[in-house]
Amino acid sequence: MAKNVERLQASEAKELIRREKQLDARSNKFYMIYLFMILSLIYITDEIASTISIQFQANIVTEFFVKNMGMEYGAGLSLFSAIGFISYPVTLLIIFYRPLADKFGRKPFLVINSLCMGLGLFIVYLSKDIYVYMIGSTLMGFMVSHDMQCVYILECSDEKSRARNYAIVKAVAILGTLLVPLLRATLMQNVSERWHVVYLVPAIIGCVMSLFALLFAKETNAFLTKRIEYLKTPIEEREQCSKEGREQNAQGGILTAVKFAFRHRQLRFLIIACCCFYLASLGTATYSTVMAKSALMTEEEITLALFLYPVGNALFTLISGFVSDKFGRKITIIAMSCSALACYLLFILSGMFKWTPYLTGFAIGGFMGSYWGAGDTIGGIMFSESSPTNLRSSVTVINTLLNGVMGGLATVITMILLPIIPEKMFGYMYLGLTVPGLVGAIVIMWLFVGETRGLDLKTVTGTEWDKPKKIKEKKEKKKQHQASGIGLLDNPLIQKGFGNTKAA
């Protein structure tokens, strides 16, 4: 035991020296410029990896299910959706993978995630059947969910510019997805069977950016400061603190977070609102099928539409950020949800009535920007701002789980409907399934959820919205106590006795 402690002390002493050197090495005034350039390119790879399979959904289903298996498109899309559930167990590994960045640092995982996203894109490029495709797609999906570049942006920015920097880099990344329609028009040449080649260029970018991150990105100050503070604390003191704070540490964890959330009004209704909101997520993953099968757009028209898709997405993403800071979180969610409905309706009408494909692309981009602008606000910001510090990370995991569960439920519904609904009606079906979820989320947010803009995250307890209920409970308890005899001091005879005593 003593030898193990000595080895640990020696190892930590070496790491402490290394971490202190890393912290003191930040003197290059141009570092932040090229760091954000690297992060922007990595974010572009992330955005492409997040959306490229959606944009080529019709091509993928046609090749792997219609041509290879001889299925009807609706049945093939239903089976494709069902196969997607295979990746769910892999996604659960995030519970073990994500916390490693708190011990080993942000940089290793920025490099690993970027490399694996590029590798996943390359595997899809090589895929000739659905099995190889699912390996690459699952690898991409797992790495996309970590968003280590977002952590870098937030931890490398000061408090005054943090939100602005995040919004700018994300908007640049969304505009960077213009690479996809550009590649469709050049490498793919709008030939459906050549969709694989579009994956090659972002795969190369992801791998190259992982190398750049390895060579030029430095560890974040936030991690280094925290890690150095931990390494300077003696092992014995850490163990003692752990024993004394065992009960407080036990407050963390998903089970504790769920119990806490359902006991308090704000988080309880945020969960219900999220359940409604994520039921409407079908529209974010099916617009390629709607354009190809419902609107009967050609490959050339889809390519033209995808040129305007990032523009609409980036514009409405920026709008949601400014509205949130200016008018509050609730107004943002309600406004962006209404905007999402309007944009999706415009997308359907533009495609069905053969309006210009540029308008079709801009409309679906506006829907995506509006929908996820509201989603980031409700699931990321409001969940965090409505939770105490010791449970904040665990509570936000609830949002991730709700997204998966409700999105999976919506997928099951479409798996049943797709084989029996004509292809030309797919757009109206998705619109019909989107409306109830967004309307339900709007009603719940307006009536039952409190505003969180301007709250101090260091002092919020999660009980701020329970006060009226608690006051009522206290009054009822007081009446019960008085009825049981605790209110004897209100008796005139007792008061008279006390008065005589005072007079004496």
Coordinates of C-alpha atoms in Angstrom, one line a residue:
M1 CA 0.0 0.0 0.0
A2 CA 2.8 2.4 0.9
K3 CA 4.6 1.6 -2.3
N4 CA 1.5 2.4 -4.3
V5 CA 1.2 5.7 -2.6
E6 CA 4.8 6.5 -3.3
R7 CA 4.4 5.6 -6.9
L8 CA 1.3 7.8 -7.2
Q9 CA 3.1 10.7 -5.5
A10 CA 6.0 10.4 -7.9
S11 CA 3.7 10.2 -10.9
E12 CA 1.7 13.2 -9.8
A13 CA 4.9 15.2 -9.0
K14 CA 6.0 14.7 -12.6
E15 CA 2.6 15.6 -13.9
L16 CA 2.5 18.7 -11.7
I17 CA 5.7 20.0 -13.2
R18 CA 4.4 19.3 -16.8
R19 CA 1.1 21.0 -16.1
E20 CA 2.7 24.1 -14.6
K21 CA 5.0 24.4 -17.6
Q22 CA 1.9 24.2 -19.9
L23 CA 0.2 26.9 -17.9
D24 CA 3.2 29.2 -18.0
A25 CA 3.8 28.7 -21.7
R26 CA 0.9 30.8 -22.9
S27 CA 2.6 33.9 -24.2
N28 CA 2.0 33.9 -28.0
K29 CA -0.4 36.8 -28.7
F30 CA -1.5 35.2 -32.0
Y31 CA -2.3 31.9 -30.3
M32 CA -6.1 32.6 -29.9
I33 CA -6.4 33.5 -33.6
Y34 CA -5.0 30.2 -35.0
L35 CA -6.6 28.2 -32.2
F36 CA -10.1 29.5 -33.2
M37 CA -9.2 28.8 -36.8
I38 CA -8.5 25.2 -35.9
L39 CA -11.6 25.0 -33.8
S40 CA -13.7 26.4 -36.6
L41 CA -12.4 23.8 -39.1
I42 CA -13.0 21.0 -36.6
Y43 CA -16.5 22.4 -35.9
I44 CA -17.2 22.4 -39.7
T45 CA -16.2 18.7 -39.7
D46 CA -18.5 18.1 -36.8
E47 CA -21.4 19.9 -38.4
I48 CA -20.9 18.0 -41.7
A49 CA -20.7 14.7 -39.8
S50 CA -23.9 15.6 -38.0
T51 CA -25.9 16.4 -41.1
I52 CA -24.4 14.6 -44.1
S53 CA -26.2 11.3 -43.6
I54 CA -29.5 13.3 -43.3
Q55 CA -28.8 15.1 -46.6
F56 CA -28.0 11.8 -48.4
Q57 CA -30.8 9.8 -46.7
A58 CA -32.7 9.3 -50.0
N59 CA -29.5 8.2 -51.8
I60 CA -28.5 5.8 -49.0
V61 CA -32.0 4.2 -48.8
T62 CA -32.2 3.9 -52.6
E63 CA -28.8 2.1 -52.8
F64 CA -28.8 -0.2 -49.8
F65 CA -32.5 -1.1 -49.6
V66 CA -34.3 -0.3 -52.9
K67 CA -31.6 -1.5 -55.3
N68 CA -29.7 -4.0 -53.2
M69 CA -32.7 -5.6 -51.4
G70 CA -35.5 -4.8 -53.9
M71 CA -37.7 -3.0 -51.3
E72 CA -40.1 -0.2 -51.8
Y73 CA -38.7 3.2 -50.6
G74 CA -41.1 3.6 -47.7
A75 CA -40.4 0.1 -46.4
G76 CA -36.7 0.6 -46.9
L77 CA -36.7 3.9 -45.0
S78 CA -38.6 2.2 -42.2
L79 CA -36.0 -0.6 -42.0
F80 CA -33.2 2.0 -42.2
S81 CA -34.7 3.8 -39.2
A82 CA -35.0 0.5 -37.3
I83 CA -31.4 -0.4 -37.9
G84 CA -30.4 3.0 -36.5
F85 CA -31.4 1.7 -33.0
I86 CA -28.4 -0.6 -33.1
S87 CA -26.1 2.4 -32.3
Y88 CA -28.0 3.3 -29.1
P89 CA -26.0 1.0 -26.8
V90 CA -22.8 2.4 -28.2
T91 CA -24.0 5.9 -27.4
L92 CA -24.5 5.0 -23.8
L93 CA -20.7 4.6 -23.5
I94 CA -20.7 8.4 -23.3
I95 CA -21.3 8.0 -19.6
F96 CA -17.8 6.5 -19.2
Y97 CA -16.0 8.3 -22.0
R98 CA -16.9 11.9 -21.5
P99 CA -15.7 12.2 -17.8
L100 CA -12.1 11.1 -18.9
A101 CA -11.6 14.7 -20.2
D102 CA -11.7 15.9 -16.6
K103 CA -8.8 13.8 -15.7
F104 CA -6.6 13.7 -18.8
G105 CA -7.4 17.1 -20.2
R106 CA -9.4 18.5 -23.2
K107 CA -6.7 18.4 -25.8
P108 CA -6.3 14.6 -26.1
F109 CA -10.0 14.2 -26.7
L110 CA -10.1 17.2 -29.2
V111 CA -7.5 15.2 -31.2
I112 CA -9.1 11.8 -30.8
N113 CA -12.7 13.0 -31.5
S114 CA -11.6 14.9 -34.7
L115 CA -9.6 11.9 -35.9
C116 CA -12.4 9.4 -35.3
M117 CA -15.0 11.7 -37.0
G118 CA -12.7 11.7 -40.0
L119 CA -12.2 8.0 -39.8
G120 CA -16.0 7.4 -39.6
L121 CA -16.5 9.6 -42.7
F122 CA -13.8 7.6 -44.5
I123 CA -15.4 4.3 -43.6
V124 CA -18.8 5.5 -45.0
Y125 CA -16.9 6.6 -48.2
L126 CA -15.7 3.0 -48.5
S127 CA -19.0 1.3 -47.7
K128 CA -20.6 -0.9 -50.2
D129 CA -23.3 -2.3 -48.0
I130 CA -25.4 -1.2 -45.0
Y131 CA -23.2 -3.1 -42.5
V132 CA -20.0 -1.1 -43.3
Y133 CA -22.1 2.1 -43.5
M134 CA -23.4 1.5 -40.0
I135 CA -19.9 1.1 -38.6
G136 CA -18.8 4.4 -40.0
S137 CA -22.1 6.1 -39.1
T138 CA -22.1 4.9 -35.5
L139 CA -18.5 6.0 -35.0
M140 CA -19.3 9.5 -36.4
G141 CA -22.5 9.7 -34.2
F142 CA -20.6 8.8 -31.0
M143 CA -17.8 11.4 -31.5
V144 CA -20.2 14.2 -32.7
S145 CA -22.1 14.0 -29.3
H146 CA -19.0 15.1 -27.3
D147 CA -18.5 18.6 -28.9
M148 CA -15.0 19.0 -27.4
Q149 CA -14.5 22.0 -29.7
C150 CA -17.4 23.7 -27.9
V151 CA -15.7 23.1 -24.5
Y152 CA -12.5 24.7 -25.9
I153 CA -14.4 27.8 -27.1
L154 CA -16.1 28.3 -23.8
E155 CA -13.0 27.7 -21.6
C156 CA -10.6 29.7 -23.8
S157 CA -12.9 32.8 -23.9
D158 CA -13.4 35.4 -21.2
E159 CA -16.8 35.9 -19.6
K160 CA -17.7 39.0 -21.7
S161 CA -17.0 37.3 -25.1
R162 CA -17.9 33.7 -24.4
A163 CA -21.4 33.6 -25.8
R164 CA -20.4 35.8 -28.7
N165 CA -17.4 33.7 -29.6
Y166 CA -19.5 30.5 -29.4
A167 CA -22.2 32.0 -31.7
I168 CA -19.7 33.2 -34.2
V169 CA -17.8 30.0 -34.5
K170 CA -21.0 27.9 -34.7
A171 CA -22.3 30.2 -37.4
V172 CA -19.1 29.9 -39.4
A173 CA -19.2 26.1 -39.0
I174 CA -22.8 26.0 -40.3
L175 CA -21.8 28.1 -43.3
G176 CA -18.9 25.7 -43.8
T177 CA -21.3 23.0 -44.6
L178 CA -21.7 24.7 -48.0
L179 CA -18.9 22.3 -48.8
V180 CA -21.5 19.5 -49.1
P181 CA -23.5 21.0 -52.0
L182 CA -20.3 22.2 -53.6
L183 CA -19.0 18.6 -53.6
R184 CA -22.4 17.4 -54.9
A185 CA -22.0 19.6 -57.9
T186 CA -18.3 18.9 -58.5
L187 CA -17.2 15.4 -57.3
M188 CA -20.6 13.8 -57.2
Q189 CA -21.8 15.6 -60.4
N190 CA -25.4 15.2 -59.1
V191 CA -25.3 11.5 -59.9
S192 CA -27.1 9.7 -57.1
E193 CA -24.9 6.6 -57.2
R194 CA -21.8 8.7 -56.6
W195 CA -22.9 10.0 -53.1
H196 CA -20.0 8.1 -51.4
V197 CA -17.3 10.5 -52.8
V198 CA -18.8 13.5 -51.0
Y199 CA -17.7 11.9 -47.7
L200 CA -14.0 11.7 -48.7
V201 CA -13.1 15.4 -48.5
P202 CA -14.6 16.1 -45.0
A203 CA -12.9 12.8 -43.9
I204 CA -9.5 14.2 -45.0
I205 CA -10.3 17.6 -43.3
G206 CA -11.1 15.8 -40.0
C207 CA -7.9 13.8 -40.0
V208 CA -5.7 16.8 -41.0
M209 CA -7.4 19.0 -38.3
S210 CA -6.7 16.3 -35.6
L211 CA -3.0 16.6 -36.6
F212 CA -3.1 20.4 -36.4
A213 CA -4.8 20.2 -33.0
L214 CA -2.1 17.8 -31.8
L215 CA 0.7 20.1 -33.0
F216 CA -0.7 23.6 -32.3
A217 CA -3.6 23.5 -29.8
K218 CA -2.7 23.8 -26.1
E219 CA -4.6 22.6 -23.1
T220 CA -7.2 25.0 -21.7
N221 CA -6.4 27.3 -18.8
A222 CA -9.5 26.2 -17.0
F223 CA -8.5 22.6 -17.0
L224 CA -4.8 23.3 -16.1
T225 CA -5.7 25.5 -13.2
K226 CA -8.1 22.9 -11.8
R227 CA -5.7 20.1 -12.3
I228 CA -2.8 21.9 -10.7
E229 CA -4.9 22.7 -7.7
Y230 CA -5.8 19.0 -7.4
L231 CA -2.2 17.8 -7.8
K232 CA -1.0 20.2 -5.1
T233 CA -3.4 18.9 -2.6
P234 CA -1.8 16.1 -0.5
I235 CA -3.2 12.6 -1.1
E236 CA -4.1 12.2 2.6
E237 CA -6.1 15.5 2.5
R238 CA -8.0 14.4 -0.6
E239 CA -9.0 11.1 1.0
Q240 CA -10.1 12.9 4.2
C241 CA -12.1 15.4 2.2
S242 CA -13.7 12.5 0.3
K243 CA -14.8 10.9 3.5
E244 CA -16.2 14.1 5.0
G245 CA -17.9 15.0 1.8
R246 CA -19.3 11.6 0.9
E247 CA -22.9 12.5 1.5
Q248 CA -22.6 15.7 -0.6
N249 CA -20.8 13.8 -3.4
A250 CA -23.7 11.3 -3.4
Q251 CA -26.0 14.1 -4.6
G252 CA -24.5 13.7 -8.1
G253 CA -25.5 11.0 -10.5
I254 CA -28.4 10.5 -12.9
L255 CA -30.7 8.9 -10.4
T256 CA -30.3 11.6 -7.9
A257 CA -30.7 14.2 -10.6
V258 CA -34.0 12.6 -11.8
K259 CA -35.3 12.6 -8.2
F260 CA -34.4 16.2 -7.7
A261 CA -35.9 17.3 -11.0
F262 CA -39.3 15.7 -10.4
R263 CA -39.5 17.2 -6.9
H264 CA -39.2 20.8 -8.1
R265 CA -41.6 22.6 -10.3
Q266 CA -39.2 24.3 -12.8
L267 CA -37.3 21.2 -13.8
R268 CA -40.4 19.0 -13.7
F269 CA -42.1 21.2 -16.3
L270 CA -38.9 21.6 -18.3
I271 CA -38.8 17.8 -18.6
I272 CA -42.4 17.7 -19.8
A273 CA -41.7 20.5 -22.3
C274 CA -38.6 18.6 -23.6
C275 CA -40.7 15.5 -24.1
C276 CA -43.1 17.5 -26.3
F277 CA -40.3 19.3 -28.0
Y278 CA -38.2 16.3 -29.0
L279 CA -41.3 14.5 -30.4
A280 CA -41.1 17.1 -33.2
S281 CA -37.5 16.2 -34.1
L282 CA -38.5 14.1 -37.1
G283 CA -38.4 17.1 -39.3
T284 CA -34.7 17.6 -38.6
A285 CA -33.7 14.1 -40.0
T286 CA -36.0 13.6 -43.0
Y287 CA -35.9 16.7 -45.2
S288 CA -33.8 14.9 -47.8
T289 CA -36.5 12.3 -48.3
V290 CA -39.2 15.0 -48.5
M291 CA -37.3 16.8 -51.2
A292 CA -36.5 13.7 -53.2
K293 CA -39.8 11.7 -52.8
S294 CA -42.5 14.1 -51.8
A295 CA -41.5 17.2 -53.8
L296 CA -39.9 15.1 -56.6
M297 CA -36.9 17.4 -56.8
T298 CA -34.0 16.3 -59.0
E299 CA -30.4 15.9 -57.8
E300 CA -29.5 19.2 -59.3
E301 CA -32.4 20.9 -57.6
I302 CA -31.5 19.3 -54.2
T303 CA -27.9 20.6 -54.7
L304 CA -29.2 24.1 -55.3
A305 CA -31.4 23.9 -52.2
L306 CA -28.5 22.8 -50.1
F307 CA -26.5 25.9 -51.1
L308 CA -29.0 28.0 -49.2
Y309 CA -29.6 25.5 -46.4
P310 CA -26.6 26.6 -44.3
V311 CA -27.4 30.3 -44.9
G312 CA -30.9 29.9 -43.3
N313 CA -29.5 27.7 -40.6
A314 CA -26.7 30.1 -39.6
L315 CA -29.0 33.2 -39.7
F316 CA -31.7 31.8 -37.4
T317 CA -29.0 30.3 -35.1
L318 CA -27.6 33.8 -34.6
I319 CA -31.0 35.3 -34.2
S320 CA -31.9 32.8 -31.4
G321 CA -28.7 33.8 -29.5
F322 CA -29.4 37.6 -29.7
V323 CA -33.1 37.1 -28.8
S324 CA -32.1 35.0 -25.8
D325 CA -29.7 37.6 -24.3
K326 CA -32.1 40.5 -25.1
F327 CA -35.6 39.2 -24.3
G328 CA -35.1 36.0 -22.2
R329 CA -35.1 32.2 -22.6
K330 CA -38.8 31.7 -22.6
I331 CA -39.4 34.2 -25.4
T332 CA -36.6 32.6 -27.4
I333 CA -38.1 29.1 -27.1
I334 CA -41.6 30.3 -28.0
A335 CA -40.4 32.6 -30.8
M336 CA -38.1 30.0 -32.3
S337 CA -40.7 27.2 -32.1
C338 CA -43.2 29.4 -33.9
S339 CA -40.5 30.2 -36.4
A340 CA -39.7 26.5 -36.9
L341 CA -43.3 25.7 -37.7
A342 CA -43.5 28.6 -40.2
C343 CA -40.3 27.6 -41.9
Y344 CA -41.2 24.0 -42.2
L345 CA -44.6 24.9 -43.7
L346 CA -42.8 27.2 -46.2
F347 CA -40.4 24.3 -47.0
I348 CA -43.3 21.9 -47.7
L349 CA -45.2 24.5 -49.8
S350 CA -42.1 25.6 -51.7
G351 CA -41.3 22.0 -52.7
M352 CA -44.8 20.9 -53.5
F353 CA -45.6 23.9 -55.7
K354 CA -42.2 23.8 -57.4
W355 CA -41.0 27.2 -56.2
T356 CA -37.3 28.0 -56.6
P357 CA -35.1 25.4 -54.8
Y358 CA -33.2 28.2 -53.2
L359 CA -36.3 29.1 -51.2
T360 CA -36.8 25.5 -50.3
G361 CA -33.2 25.2 -49.0
F362 CA -33.4 28.5 -47.1
A363 CA -36.7 27.4 -45.5
I364 CA -35.5 24.1 -44.3
G365 CA -32.3 25.8 -43.1
G366 CA -34.4 28.3 -41.2
F367 CA -36.4 25.4 -39.7
M368 CA -33.2 23.7 -38.5
G369 CA -31.7 26.9 -37.1
S370 CA -35.0 27.8 -35.3
Y371 CA -35.6 24.3 -34.0
W372 CA -32.2 23.7 -32.5
G373 CA -31.9 27.3 -31.4
A374 CA -35.0 26.6 -29.2
G375 CA -33.6 23.2 -28.3
D376 CA -30.2 24.5 -27.2
T377 CA -32.0 27.1 -25.1
I378 CA -34.4 24.7 -23.4
G379 CA -32.2 21.7 -23.1
G380 CA -28.8 23.3 -22.5
I381 CA -29.2 26.8 -21.0
M382 CA -32.5 26.5 -19.0
F383 CA -31.7 23.1 -17.6
S384 CA -28.3 24.4 -16.4
E385 CA -29.7 27.7 -15.1
S386 CA -32.5 25.8 -13.2
S387 CA -30.1 23.4 -11.4
P388 CA -27.8 23.7 -8.4
T389 CA -24.1 23.5 -9.1
N390 CA -23.6 20.1 -7.5
L391 CA -26.3 18.6 -9.8
R392 CA -26.0 20.7 -12.9
S393 CA -24.0 18.3 -15.0
S394 CA -26.1 15.3 -14.0
V395 CA -29.4 17.2 -14.7
T396 CA -28.3 18.2 -18.2
V397 CA -27.8 14.5 -18.9
I398 CA -31.5 14.1 -18.5
N399 CA -31.9 16.4 -21.6
T400 CA -29.7 14.1 -23.6
L401 CA -31.6 11.0 -22.5
L402 CA -34.9 12.7 -23.3
N403 CA -33.7 13.6 -26.8
G404 CA -32.8 9.9 -27.5
V405 CA -35.9 8.4 -25.9
M406 CA -38.5 10.8 -27.5
G407 CA -36.6 10.8 -30.8
G408 CA -36.7 7.0 -30.8
L409 CA -40.4 7.0 -30.0
A410 CA -41.1 9.4 -32.9
T411 CA -39.0 7.1 -35.1
V412 CA -41.1 4.1 -34.1
I413 CA -44.3 6.0 -35.0
T414 CA -42.9 6.7 -38.5
M415 CA -41.7 3.1 -39.0
I416 CA -45.4 2.1 -38.7
L417 CA -46.7 4.9 -40.9
L418 CA -44.0 5.0 -43.7
P419 CA -45.0 1.7 -45.4
I420 CA -48.7 2.6 -45.6
I421 CA -48.5 6.3 -46.6
P422 CA -47.8 7.4 -50.2
E423 CA -44.4 8.9 -50.8
K424 CA -46.0 12.2 -52.0
M425 CA -47.6 12.6 -48.5
F426 CA -44.4 12.2 -46.5
G427 CA -43.9 15.9 -46.1
Y428 CA -47.4 16.5 -44.8
M429 CA -47.0 13.5 -42.4
Y430 CA -43.8 14.9 -40.9
L431 CA -45.5 18.3 -40.6
G432 CA -48.5 16.8 -38.9
L433 CA -46.2 15.0 -36.4
T434 CA -44.1 18.2 -35.8
V435 CA -47.0 20.5 -35.0
P436 CA -48.3 18.8 -31.8
G437 CA -44.9 18.6 -30.2
L438 CA -43.9 22.2 -30.8
V439 CA -47.3 23.5 -29.8
G440 CA -47.3 21.5 -26.6
A441 CA -43.8 22.8 -25.8
I442 CA -44.9 26.4 -26.4
V443 CA -48.0 26.0 -24.1
I444 CA -46.0 24.4 -21.3
M445 CA -43.2 27.0 -21.5
W446 CA -45.7 29.9 -21.5
L447 CA -47.8 28.7 -18.6
F448 CA -45.6 26.7 -16.2
V449 CA -41.9 27.5 -16.7
G450 CA -40.1 30.5 -15.0
E451 CA -37.6 32.8 -16.7
T452 CA -33.9 32.1 -16.0
R453 CA -32.1 34.9 -17.8
G454 CA -29.8 36.8 -15.5
L455 CA -29.7 34.2 -12.7
D456 CA -26.4 33.7 -10.8
L457 CA -25.3 30.1 -11.5
K458 CA -23.3 30.1 -8.3
T459 CA -26.3 30.7 -6.1
V460 CA -29.2 29.1 -7.9
T461 CA -30.7 26.2 -5.9
G462 CA -33.5 25.0 -8.2
T463 CA -36.1 25.8 -5.5
E464 CA -36.7 29.4 -6.5
W465 CA -39.9 28.5 -8.4
D466 CA -41.2 26.4 -5.5
K467 CA -41.6 29.4 -3.1
P468 CA -45.4 30.0 -3.5
K469 CA -46.1 26.4 -2.8
K470 CA -43.8 26.3 0.2
I471 CA -45.4 29.4 1.7
K472 CA -48.8 27.7 1.4
E473 CA -47.5 24.6 3.0
K474 CA -46.1 26.6 5.9
K475 CA -49.4 28.3 6.5
E476 CA -51.2 25.0 6.6
K477 CA -48.7 23.5 9.0
K478 CA -49.1 26.5 11.2
K479 CA -52.9 26.0 11.3
Q480 CA -52.3 22.3 12.1
H481 CA -49.9 23.2 15.0
Q482 CA -52.3 25.7 16.4
A483 CA -55.2 23.2 16.3
S484 CA -53.0 20.6 18.1
G485 CA -52.2 23.0 21.0
I486 CA -49.0 24.6 19.9
G487 CA -50.8 27.8 19.4
L488 CA -51.7 28.1 23.1
L489 CA -49.9 31.5 23.3
D490 CA -52.8 32.9 21.3
N491 CA -55.2 32.0 24.2
P492 CA -56.3 35.3 26.0
L493 CA -55.9 33.8 29.4
I494 CA -52.3 32.8 28.7
Q495 CA -51.6 36.2 27.2
K496 CA -53.1 37.8 30.4
G497 CA -50.9 35.6 32.5
F498 CA -47.8 36.7 30.6
G499 CA -49.0 40.3 30.9
N500 CA -49.3 40.0 34.7
T501 CA -45.8 38.5 34.9
K502 CA -44.4 41.4 32.9
A503 CA -46.2 43.9 35.1
A504 CA -44.9 42.2 38.2

